[in-house]
mmCIF file of C-alpha atoms in Angstrom:
data_model
loop_
_atom_site.group_PDB
_atom_site.id
_atom_site.type_symbol
_atom_site.label_atom_id
_atom_site.label_comp_id
_atom_site.label_asym_id
_atom_site.label_seq_id
_atom_site.Cartn_x
_atom_site.Cartn_y
_atom_site.Cartn_z
ATOM 1 C CA SER A 1 -0.302 -0.847 -13.409
ATOM 2 C CA ALA A 2 -1.013 2.798 -13.597
ATOM 3 C CA ALA A 3 -4.658 2.912 -11.776
ATOM 4 C CA SER A 4 -4.900 1.565 -8.543
ATOM 5 C CA GLU A 5 -8.695 1.351 -6.499
ATOM 6 C CA ASN A 6 -6.712 2.520 -3.429
ATOM 7 C CA MET A 7 -8.955 5.682 -2.258
ATOM 8 C CA LEU A 8 -8.866 6.999 1.662
ATOM 9 C CA PHE A 9 -12.347 9.441 2.089
ATOM 10 C CA TYR A 10 -12.090 12.099 4.851
ATOM 11 C CA GLN A 11 -14.033 14.369 6.066
ATOM 12 C CA GLY A 12 -16.079 14.117 2.758
ATOM 13 C CA LYS A 13 -13.380 14.234 0.120
ATOM 14 C CA ALA A 14 -11.273 11.390 -1.626
ATOM 15 C CA HIS A 15 -7.757 11.201 -1.264
ATOM 16 C CA LYS A 16 -6.515 8.914 -3.643
ATOM 17 C CA LEU A 17 -3.352 6.746 -2.334
ATOM 18 C CA SER A 18 -0.651 5.385 -4.215
ATOM 19 C CA GLN A 19 0.591 0.936 -4.361
ATOM 20 C CA VAL A 20 -0.587 -0.235 -1.028
ATOM 21 C CA THR A 21 0.747 -3.238 0.085
ATOM 22 C CA PHE A 22 -1.027 -6.207 2.012
ATOM 23 C CA HIS A 23 1.370 -7.880 4.006
ATOM 24 C CA ILE A 24 -0.508 -11.111 5.154
ATOM 25 C CA PRO A 25 1.139 -13.523 7.550
ATOM 26 C CA MET A 26 1.903 -17.073 7.002
ATOM 27 C CA LYS A 27 1.407 -20.394 8.279
ATOM 28 C CA LYS A 28 3.235 -23.612 7.044
ATOM 29 C CA GLY A 29 3.316 -21.642 3.596
ATOM 30 C CA LYS A 30 -0.270 -20.138 3.270
ATOM 31 C CA GLU A 31 -1.579 -16.932 3.991
ATOM 32 C CA ASP A 32 -3.215 -16.933 7.657
ATOM 33 C CA TYR A 33 -5.797 -14.494 7.406
ATOM 34 C CA LEU A 34 -6.796 -13.866 10.907
ATOM 35 C CA LYS A 35 -3.100 -12.921 12.630
ATOM 36 C CA PRO A 36 -2.487 -9.311 12.519
ATOM 37 C CA TRP A 37 -1.837 -7.907 9.148
ATOM 38 C CA THR A 38 -0.056 -4.875 8.196
ATOM 39 C CA PHE A 39 -0.447 -2.477 5.201
ATOM 40 C CA THR A 40 2.425 -0.235 3.333
ATOM 41 C CA SER A 41 2.238 2.231 0.596
ATOM 42 C CA ASP A 42 5.018 2.549 -1.406
ATOM 43 C CA ASP A 43 4.786 6.130 -1.401
ATOM 44 C CA GLY A 44 4.599 6.114 2.649
ATOM 45 C CA ARG A 45 1.620 7.766 3.122
ATOM 46 C CA PHE A 46 -0.330 4.731 4.619
ATOM 47 C CA GLU A 47 0.901 2.828 7.569
ATOM 48 C CA MET A 48 -1.715 0.768 9.047
ATOM 49 C CA GLU A 49 -1.656 -2.384 11.291
ATOM 50 C CA PHE A 50 -4.748 -4.303 10.559
ATOM 51 C CA GLU A 51 -6.533 -6.675 13.309
ATOM 52 C CA PRO A 52 -8.331 -9.489 11.856
ATOM 53 C CA VAL A 53 -12.364 -10.234 13.172
ATOM 54 C CA LEU A 54 -13.537 -12.556 10.482
ATOM 55 C CA ASP A 55 -12.696 -13.673 7.475
ATOM 56 C CA ARG A 56 -15.902 -14.054 4.910
ATOM 57 C CA ALA A 57 -13.999 -16.423 2.751
ATOM 58 C CA ALA A 58 -14.992 -18.934 -0.679
ATOM 59 C CA CYS A 59 -13.343 -20.802 -2.777
ATOM 60 C CA LEU A 60 -14.315 -22.502 -5.875
ATOM 61 C CA ASP A 61 -12.188 -24.969 -8.270
ATOM 62 C CA TYR A 62 -13.950 -26.112 -11.521
ATOM 63 C CA LYS A 63 -10.465 -26.383 -13.198
ATOM 64 C CA VAL A 64 -11.295 -24.066 -15.579
ATOM 65 C CA ILE A 65 -13.059 -21.108 -13.568
ATOM 66 C CA VAL A 66 -10.947 -20.665 -10.425
ATOM 67 C CA SER A 67 -12.268 -18.142 -7.925
ATOM 68 C CA ASP A 68 -10.729 -18.044 -4.108
ATOM 69 C CA GLN A 69 -11.923 -14.897 -1.886
ATOM 70 C CA HIS A 70 -11.188 -13.554 1.172
ATOM 71 C CA GLN A 71 -13.354 -10.465 2.496
ATOM 72 C CA VAL A 72 -11.563 -10.123 6.038
ATOM 73 C CA PHE A 73 -13.562 -7.637 8.417
ATOM 74 C CA GLY A 74 -11.615 -6.224 11.244
ATOM 75 C CA ARG A 75 -9.613 -2.863 13.087
ATOM 76 C CA MET A 76 -7.362 -0.588 11.442
ATOM 77 C CA SER A 77 -5.267 1.411 12.947
ATOM 78 C CA GLY A 78 -2.492 3.794 12.484
ATOM 79 C CA LYS A 79 -1.492 7.198 10.335
ATOM 80 C CA ALA A 80 -2.154 8.450 6.576
ATOM 81 C CA ILE A 81 -1.167 11.091 4.891
ATOM 82 C CA LEU A 82 -3.915 13.695 3.086
ATOM 83 C CA ASP A 83 -3.480 15.442 -0.306
ATOM 84 C CA ASP A 84 -2.419 18.132 1.350
ATOM 85 C CA GLY A 85 0.238 16.894 3.585
ATOM 86 C CA THR A 86 -2.061 16.439 6.148
ATOM 87 C CA GLU A 87 -1.497 13.856 8.844
ATOM 88 C CA VAL A 88 -4.165 11.388 10.021
ATOM 89 C CA ASN A 89 -3.692 9.061 12.697
ATOM 90 C CA ILE A 90 -6.508 6.238 13.300
ATOM 91 C CA LYS A 91 -7.234 3.979 16.107
ATOM 92 C CA ASP A 92 -9.200 0.557 15.607
ATOM 93 C CA VAL A 93 -11.801 2.102 12.896
ATOM 94 C CA MET A 94 -14.060 -0.422 11.719
ATOM 95 C CA CYS A 95 -13.068 -2.001 7.871
ATOM 96 C CA PHE A 96 -12.399 -4.508 5.531
ATOM 97 C CA ALA A 97 -9.742 -5.874 3.259
ATOM 98 C CA GLU A 98 -10.106 -8.103 0.244
ATOM 99 C CA LYS A 99 -7.448 -10.635 -1.774
ATOM 100 C CA VAL A 100 -9.511 -12.727 -4.206
ATOM 101 C CA HIS A 101 -8.053 -14.651 -7.147
ATOM 102 C CA ASN A 102 -10.008 -15.148 -10.211
ATOM 103 C CA LYS A 103 -9.430 -17.490 -13.067
ATOM 104 C CA TYR A 104 -11.536 -18.563 -16.146
#
């Protein structure tokens, strides 16, 4: 889509990121949320490694209403390029990433 929710906040300023892909490892055909992930952006401005610590998961399946949610907390390390071209390197910053599937 033309819009995304991907933002980086640095020193009180918001920097809009393009499309970011979550590379979540697979195990036996299913996503393994507690194995290390990587994040990449289609414009190369956001390249991170993510070391999960906790998967706060909830799943409801009432056939007509389905909600499968994973809010994964962990440490992120890598580099980001700000809107002005400044490269920011981060190491072990606590954060979270979400993967949510809703159907109704």
